[in-house]
Amino acid sequence: MTQRESSPLREPYGLVGGGAEREASNEETTEVHDPATGDVLTTVPAGTRADLDRAVESATEGFDRWRRLEPKERGRLLRRVADRILDEEERLATIETLENGRPLEDARGQVRRCARHFEYYAGIADKVQGEQIPLGDGYVDYTIREPLGVTGHIVPWNVPIYLFGRSVAPALAAGNSAVVKPANLTPVGGLEVGRLANEVLPEGVLNVVSGAGSVVGDELSAHDDVEHIVFTGSGETGVHVGRNAADAISDVVLELGGKSPLVVYPDADVDDAVTETVRGIFTGAGQICSASSRAIVHEDVHDEYVDELVDRVESFDIGPGLENPDMGPLVSKSHLEDVLRYVELGRTEVGDPVVGGKRIDRPGYFLEPTVFDDVPNDARIAQEEIFGPVLTVTTFSDEAEAVKLANDVEYGLVAGVMTNDVERAHRFARDVDAGQIYVNEWFAGGNETPFGGFKKSGVGRDNGVQAIHNFTQIKNVCLKIE
Ligand code: NAP
Ligand code: MG
């Protein structure tokens, strides 16, 4: 497989398994498109069930090698994976921009976040500790936290390189091996990171199989030799994956969608509130699970907030991610069409948006950043995850109403509040049902802080020290002594 001249992409790609790039079981390939132009970038293997089975076999052998290494040695190797990713930051970021569309500067940040996951969990690899349980003089009792075995990771297209690291790094640090299925729209980042990691890791520890979710993802989540699945994606697919995992008696973490409220109190700085809203909903063209898609704004500051928001959005610079604009394209034609259907629905539910709402007349899949004002909370555009650059603004008059509106949705991934009243901020954190609460900064926190959803937003938590225990099982050892 060769690198194409003056392109960060190679052609064609193979799968990653058995410590190297490996050929797929058949010749079928999937085209990868550039959402900024619609052009074909490269092709990847359309993996089959046989390819997935082979990857699981490779991971089963890899697990045997990996678990025997001393924990500190596993940590050192994961640290080297982080370094290899950072060495290639610019190339990987360009790949992320090409296949996903996000602005290059954002993509660089996502590559660093991926590396940071390997670095962070490298430091935990030798701290996966059990405990001693007192049973009195007649016994010695202790627990061991053992790895599970082969873990499966199904990754979506919206932040492919970062979510690869978030999913895989703690599993490997706990001593498991991994099989990853990247999304069909954006498979290259995962194949590239997998290949880099395989320069460092023992054979079989990390395997990547591109291919359709309904084939490779289905087989992975249903596989009897896979002990744990991390699924990041839509609720509908999550339910299917969860059922497969239940049949295989495998554990799951489900990281699903969101419809996250950003509440603006009248004591907040309106300028800051607009800044956080714009970052929260238009980063990644709104294709972020934790996007601030519902602004819930106090009636006293509503007009100032909306005027300022419209001003900022009108001056947005939109274009191909490689030009580092404020916002790039949506990921695909079909996703653009889905989002446009929501814009049309919004027009019938509440009237024209106060800004945006149109596809941009140029090649690629660009949509104007769009804001609907005066949206009743029971409108479908305020309840359903649109997963695009579409914000709804809803007004409230007192704190109880704000909290009620924030909670009145089936999701509970994140919630944010803009206020300078510290007690109000804590009340919001206490009363709002979401896995993470942001106060005065959207996307606050990092890979050190637990991340996951209440309600329909998921099951389990990624990130932080505790995510390591998603990937361990406790063995209790009890000895009788005289
Ligand atoms: P999706 O359609 O559910 O796809 C996610 C992954 O599942 C892809 O790799 C997909 O493969 C695979 N898949 C599809 N059908 C499958 C099946 N029958 N069995 C097993 N796997 C299957 O979701 P998406 O549209 O790509 O991603 C957007 C969603 O992800 C949004 O709802 C967003 O909120 C959510 N998300 C959540 C988080 C979080 O941390 N909570 C983070 C990011 C995104 P193919 O694409 O190759 O078919
Ligand atoms: Mg199982």
PDB file of C-alpha atoms and ligand atoms in Angstrom, residues 154-159 163 166 181-185 211-214 217-218 221 231-235 237-238 240-241 244 255-258 288-289 385 387 413 451 457 462, ligand 1:
ATOM      1  CA  ILE A 154     -17.975   0.631  17.149  1.00  0.00           C
ATOM      2  CA  VAL A 155     -17.123   4.206  16.248  1.00  0.00           C
ATOM      3  CA  PRO A 156     -19.280   6.853  14.499  1.00  0.00           C
ATOM      4  CA  TRP A 157     -18.212   9.271  11.773  1.00  0.00           C
ATOM      5  CA  ASN A 158     -18.576  12.566  13.638  1.00  0.00           C
ATOM      6  CA  VAL A 159     -15.241  12.671  15.510  1.00  0.00           C
ATOM      7  CA  LEU A 163     -13.567   8.642  19.536  1.00  0.00           C
ATOM      8  CA  ARG A 166     -11.529   7.451  23.784  1.00  0.00           C
ATOM      9  CA  LYS A 181     -15.116  -0.984  13.488  1.00  0.00           C
ATOM     10  CA  PRO A 182     -14.813   2.585  12.198  1.00  0.00           C
ATOM     11  CA  ALA A 183     -17.764   4.232  10.460  1.00  0.00           C
ATOM     12  CA  ASN A 184     -18.111   3.589   6.748  1.00  0.00           C
ATOM     13  CA  LEU A 185     -18.221   7.323   5.980  1.00  0.00           C
ATOM     14  CA  GLY A 211     -16.990  -2.337   6.505  1.00  0.00           C
ATOM     15  CA  ALA A 212     -20.714  -1.785   6.849  1.00  0.00           C
ATOM     16  CA  GLY A 213     -22.250  -1.528  10.292  1.00  0.00           C
ATOM     17  CA  SER A 214     -24.956  -4.000   9.347  1.00  0.00           C
ATOM     18  CA  GLY A 217     -20.636  -4.019  13.402  1.00  0.00           C
ATOM     19  CA  ASP A 218     -23.414  -6.552  13.727  1.00  0.00           C
ATOM     20  CA  SER A 221     -21.457  -6.920  18.754  1.00  0.00           C
ATOM     21  CA  PHE A 231     -20.815   1.611  20.988  1.00  0.00           C
ATOM     22  CA  THR A 232     -20.885   5.300  20.145  1.00  0.00           C
ATOM     23  CA  GLY A 233     -23.637   6.310  17.772  1.00  0.00           C
ATOM     24  CA  SER A 234     -27.377   6.667  17.392  1.00  0.00           C
ATOM     25  CA  GLY A 235     -29.974   5.331  19.807  1.00  0.00           C
ATOM     26  CA  THR A 237     -28.333   1.282  16.394  1.00  0.00           C
ATOM     27  CA  GLY A 238     -27.433   1.310  20.091  1.00  0.00           C
ATOM     28  CA  HIS A 240     -29.609  -3.264  18.257  1.00  0.00           C
ATOM     29  CA  VAL A 241     -26.034  -3.485  19.513  1.00  0.00           C
ATOM     30  CA  ASN A 244     -26.699  -8.434  20.330  1.00  0.00           C
ATOM     31  CA  GLU A 255     -22.758   6.522  24.108  1.00  0.00           C
ATOM     32  CA  LEU A 256     -25.816   7.802  22.274  1.00  0.00           C
ATOM     33  CA  GLY A 257     -27.393  11.049  21.214  1.00  0.00           C
ATOM     34  CA  GLY A 258     -28.307  14.292  22.899  1.00  0.00           C
ATOM     35  CA  ILE A 288     -21.508  16.591  17.936  1.00  0.00           C
ATOM     36  CA  CYS A 289     -23.404  14.443  20.428  1.00  0.00           C
ATOM     37  CA  GLU A 385     -31.604  15.279  17.671  1.00  0.00           C
ATOM     38  CA  PHE A 387     -27.180  16.513  14.416  1.00  0.00           C
ATOM     39  CA  LEU A 413     -26.197  13.828  27.779  1.00  0.00           C
ATOM     40  CA  PHE A 451     -18.609  11.466  30.074  1.00  0.00           C
ATOM     41  CA  SER A 457     -28.402   9.278  25.974  1.00  0.00           C
ATOM     42  CA  ASP A 462     -16.267   6.948  29.178  1.00  0.00           C
TER      43      ASP A 462
HETATM   44  P1  NAP B   1     -24.976   5.229  13.722  1.00  0.00           P
HETATM   45  O1  NAP B   1     -25.635   5.252  12.423  1.00  0.00           O
HETATM   46  O2  NAP B   1     -25.648   4.560  14.865  1.00  0.00           O
HETATM   47  O3  NAP B   1     -23.533   4.580  13.462  1.00  0.00           O
HETATM   48  C1  NAP B   1     -22.594   4.417  14.470  1.00  0.00           C
HETATM   49  C2  NAP B   1     -21.732   3.214  14.187  1.00  0.00           C
HETATM   50  O4  NAP B   1     -22.557   2.043  14.233  1.00  0.00           O
HETATM   51  C3  NAP B   1     -21.113   3.228  12.787  1.00  0.00           C
HETATM   52  O5  NAP B   1     -19.821   2.684  12.864  1.00  0.00           O
HETATM   53  C4  NAP B   1     -22.038   2.315  12.018  1.00  0.00           C
HETATM   54  O6  NAP B   1     -21.427   1.730  10.911  1.00  0.00           O
HETATM   55  C5  NAP B   1     -22.362   1.282  13.060  1.00  0.00           C
HETATM   56  N1  NAP B   1     -23.557   0.477  12.770  1.00  0.00           N
HETATM   57  C6  NAP B   1     -24.580   0.772  11.905  1.00  0.00           C
HETATM   58  N2  NAP B   1     -25.475  -0.235  11.888  1.00  0.00           N
HETATM   59  C7  NAP B   1     -25.025  -1.180  12.744  1.00  0.00           C
HETATM   60  C8  NAP B   1     -25.514  -2.451  13.162  1.00  0.00           C
HETATM   61  N3  NAP B   1     -26.661  -2.970  12.682  1.00  0.00           N
HETATM   62  N4  NAP B   1     -24.801  -3.142  14.074  1.00  0.00           N
HETATM   63  C9  NAP B   1     -23.661  -2.639  14.575  1.00  0.00           C
HETATM   64  N5  NAP B   1     -23.134  -1.454  14.204  1.00  0.00           N
HETATM   65  C10 NAP B   1     -23.806  -0.720  13.307  1.00  0.00           C
HETATM   66  O7  NAP B   1     -24.655   6.676  14.231  1.00  0.00           O
HETATM   67  P2  NAP B   1     -24.044   7.868  13.368  1.00  0.00           P
HETATM   68  O8  NAP B   1     -25.136   8.470  12.601  1.00  0.00           O
HETATM   69  O9  NAP B   1     -22.830   7.399  12.679  1.00  0.00           O
HETATM   70  O10 NAP B   1     -23.556   8.841  14.519  1.00  0.00           O
HETATM   71  C11 NAP B   1     -24.334   9.877  14.972  1.00  0.00           C
HETATM   72  C12 NAP B   1     -24.921   9.536  16.325  1.00  0.00           C
HETATM   73  O11 NAP B   1     -23.886   9.239  17.249  1.00  0.00           O
HETATM   74  C13 NAP B   1     -25.656  10.694  16.925  1.00  0.00           C
HETATM   75  O12 NAP B   1     -26.859  10.234  17.492  1.00  0.00           O
HETATM   76  C14 NAP B   1     -24.716  11.180  18.006  1.00  0.00           C
HETATM   77  O13 NAP B   1     -25.342  11.873  19.041  1.00  0.00           O
HETATM   78  C15 NAP B   1     -24.090   9.926  18.465  1.00  0.00           C
HETATM   79  N6  NAP B   1     -22.806  10.162  19.149  1.00  0.00           N
HETATM   80  C16 NAP B   1     -22.739  10.009  20.504  1.00  0.00           C
HETATM   81  C17 NAP B   1     -21.559  10.278  21.186  1.00  0.00           C
HETATM   82  C18 NAP B   1     -21.466  10.129  22.671  1.00  0.00           C
HETATM   83  O14 NAP B   1     -20.373  10.112  23.203  1.00  0.00           O
HETATM   84  N7  NAP B   1     -22.570  10.030  23.394  1.00  0.00           N
HETATM   85  C19 NAP B   1     -20.432  10.689  20.472  1.00  0.00           C
HETATM   86  C20 NAP B   1     -20.535  10.844  19.101  1.00  0.00           C
HETATM   87  C21 NAP B   1     -21.730  10.572  18.446  1.00  0.00           C
HETATM   88  P3  NAP B   1     -21.575   2.337   9.417  1.00  0.00           P
HETATM   89  O15 NAP B   1     -21.689   3.799   9.558  1.00  0.00           O
HETATM   90  O16 NAP B   1     -20.343   1.908   8.775  1.00  0.00           O
HETATM   91  O17 NAP B   1     -22.772   1.709   8.840  1.00  0.00           O
END
